[in-house]
Each structure stands twice: as structure tokens, then as C-alpha cells.
């Protein structure tokens, strides 16, 4: 078992596999986008729809970063509840961000329908599950804040949550009917296909190696090509590479790993998540679980599979699966993989003003809806020369102290938790 993208379930079951060439030679465009995840692909699509010439370059293949390793929960809002967002951004900016992100799942599922993206879309909602009786206090707080701003969420008591999940390990849940699940890699690649069909030029295996600015023009070099553009979007998020002439904004890298069962038999599917909601829990070291279209149970938790202690993560997964569903205690778990999450100290996404371009990062594990929304708005703001449409005001600088130490703290905490929990 490896944690490489190709070994993961999403790569193996992806129904969207467009081929994009390497960038060779010199090209010009109105907009260059660096990064082929949700943000970059949504930006390229929007730019093409607005009639601009757009070029997207991706260092590997589309979705090779966090977008192709995602859990696949298309959530409304951020991890932070509305009042915490307002405390960090101010009431006016925070409320506007919450309002925009409330519509992000609708935007995602509308794009999927419009462009016939084959990504196993299930717009049946999500369940934020209380992992213990104390977890209900957190859900009650979130429910109160979300309903106060008009969100159609429902607080489920334990009995109802057990029926909806099929697990007696949950102690209640917060149901959000706006959300749902997707095959995350297929969604990213489907967005890229849609962008190309709209006129954008997409290039894979084309990492940016150098960036410079001469007057109003951006110059971007790749191993076999170069391009010039008036506008630039940096959409590399947690998978940024070193680029000459560009200082990558610091983030706290947090890792998340997953694995999947074989397709479950019909009788189990009648009980386990019968309405196909995606789930995650209130534990400090979070877990998630969901079904894919073939009936596999995909389960995951915080942590990386690339260090000496990763065996503790792997050994915890079957224990967690058995704790949730005792009938699956002997089920084999396959296709182990992990990915990086870009977290900021405030757990809020950031936009940096590059003077003729923007860098966007820091979704803190909520990349699908926010990434789609931010990408489209970034392109619109640049091409209209009006930043008023941006979800958050752009900042002129960004600093983050001890990012490496903070990342080590999260990974150590997750490893120790998985050493002792669910035994």
C-alpha cells in the first residue's frame, strides 16, 4: 500500500480523464492560472466564459494536488461557524462571506449538471455527527448560529442520527440539505474539460519555474515554454512548489488520509447511510465517512501516511470502522491515500493582491465549494478590474509564524490519538 495519488480510489474510479498537452513554446493570454485544482479550473472556466483568453498550467496532472485527494464533501460554509467568521473578519465582511459560501454547493452542483461532469454527484446533504454526548453542545451552537442567518439545517437527536447513519456510535447530528458528495478528482478534471471546451488552454506536466513582472505584463517560464499575460492567478494552495521570483505564502500543512472498503452488499447498503449523506464528526481529531457510487464505504482521519508513525494511522482505520459499524469489523480496507490541507492561523481562506494578479489559499479542508467560488470570483475581479466581487478583501501581505511546528503539532496529536482510540 502506498499513499501515491495513483493508488487512491478516486484515481482508480475517475470517469473524467481528458488529456492535456505540455506547454511548449511561447504563448500570450489575458490571464494565466497556475494550479489545476478546483480554484484554478474554476478560474479558467469563468475567464473563458467571459470571453478572455486564459491559459492554465499544472505541474503534474489536473487534480494531482489536494483536489484529487479530497474526501468529496461539497459543504456549505467553512469549518468555522458564522459568529467565529464575523469575529475574525468583522460583521459585514464575515456575513457576506457566509452568505456567498451558503450558495457554494448549489454552484458546484449546477456546474456539474451544466457541463455533464461525471463525478458521482449526490446532492443529498451531509451529517456533522456528534462523536460523544459532549459533541452535541458544539452542534447545538452551530445550529443556533446557522439558523440565525437563515441556513436550512436540522439538528437530529441521537435516535434519528442512528437511523440516518446506520451507526450507534453517533450521538446526534447536524443535517445540512444544501450539501452533498462528489467524486472529487472527477469534478476537478470535469471543470478542466469544461474550461477547455469554453476556449481556455489547459496544459499538464508544465510546472511554473520562474515568474517575473515587466510593466503590466506577467512572464511565466516552464521547462519547455513561456507565456505572457496581463493577469495572473496563483492557485497552488497546499501543493505550491518553489518558483523563482515568487515567494509562496506560508500555510500550516495538515494531512488527511483515507481508505475504502470493497462495495458493500445490498442488505448493508439498506442500513448504512441509506440516503447517501456524507459524514464527519465533532472529535478534535476528526474522522469522516461516506459511500461512493459503487457502494464502497470511504473512511478517513487526520494524519499523513508518509512517516515512520503512519502505521498507527493505518492500524486505527479498521478499529474506527468496526466502532462505527461492527458488521464491517472484518472488512478489508484498500486504496490507502492521503493529501495535504492548507490551513491559515484563522482557519479562513486568504486572497493576496499581487498587483495585477491574485494568490488564493487556505481553505482549511473545505476546498470544493469555496475553491469553486473563489476561483470564479478571482477571474471575474481581474478581468473587470473590480475587486468588489471577491469573497474576502484582498490583503497586501501575509505572515504566519512557526508553520512547520504547528504542522508537526497537528500530526503528532493525530498519531497519538490513533494510537489509543477505538481499542
CSV table of C-alpha atoms in Angstrom, one decimal, residues 2-13 58 60-70 184-185 189 239 335-339:
chain,number,residue,atom,x,y,z
A,2,UNK,CA,1.2,3.5,-0.8
A,3,UNK,CA,-0.2,7.0,-0.4
A,4,UNK,CA,0.5,8.0,-4.0
A,5,UNK,CA,-2.4,9.5,-5.9
A,6,UNK,CA,-2.5,6.7,-8.4
A,7,UNK,CA,-3.1,4.2,-5.6
A,8,UNK,CA,-6.1,6.1,-4.3
A,9,UNK,CA,-9.7,5.2,-5.0
A,10,UNK,CA,-10.5,8.5,-6.8
A,11,UNK,CA,-7.8,7.9,-9.4
A,12,UNK,CA,-9.0,4.3,-9.9
A,13,UNK,CA,-12.7,5.2,-10.4
A,58,UNK,CA,-0.4,22.4,-13.9
A,60,UNK,CA,1.5,17.3,-12.9
A,61,UNK,CA,-2.0,16.2,-14.0
A,62,UNK,CA,-5.2,18.1,-13.3
A,63,UNK,CA,-6.3,17.3,-9.7
A,64,UNK,CA,-2.9,15.9,-8.7
A,65,UNK,CA,-2.9,18.1,-5.5
A,66,UNK,CA,-5.5,18.3,-2.8
A,67,UNK,CA,-8.4,18.4,-5.2
A,68,UNK,CA,-7.7,14.8,-6.2
A,69,UNK,CA,-7.2,13.6,-2.7
A,70,UNK,CA,-10.3,15.3,-1.1
A,184,UNK,CA,-13.5,14.9,-6.1
A,185,UNK,CA,-10.9,14.1,-8.7
A,189,UNK,CA,-11.0,17.2,-14.2
A,239,UNK,CA,0.8,22.0,-3.2
A,335,UNK,CA,-6.6,2.1,-1.7
A,336,UNK,CA,-5.0,4.0,1.1
A,337,UNK,CA,-4.0,7.6,0.2
A,338,UNK,CA,-3.5,10.9,1.9
A,339,UNK,CA,-3.3,14.6,1.0
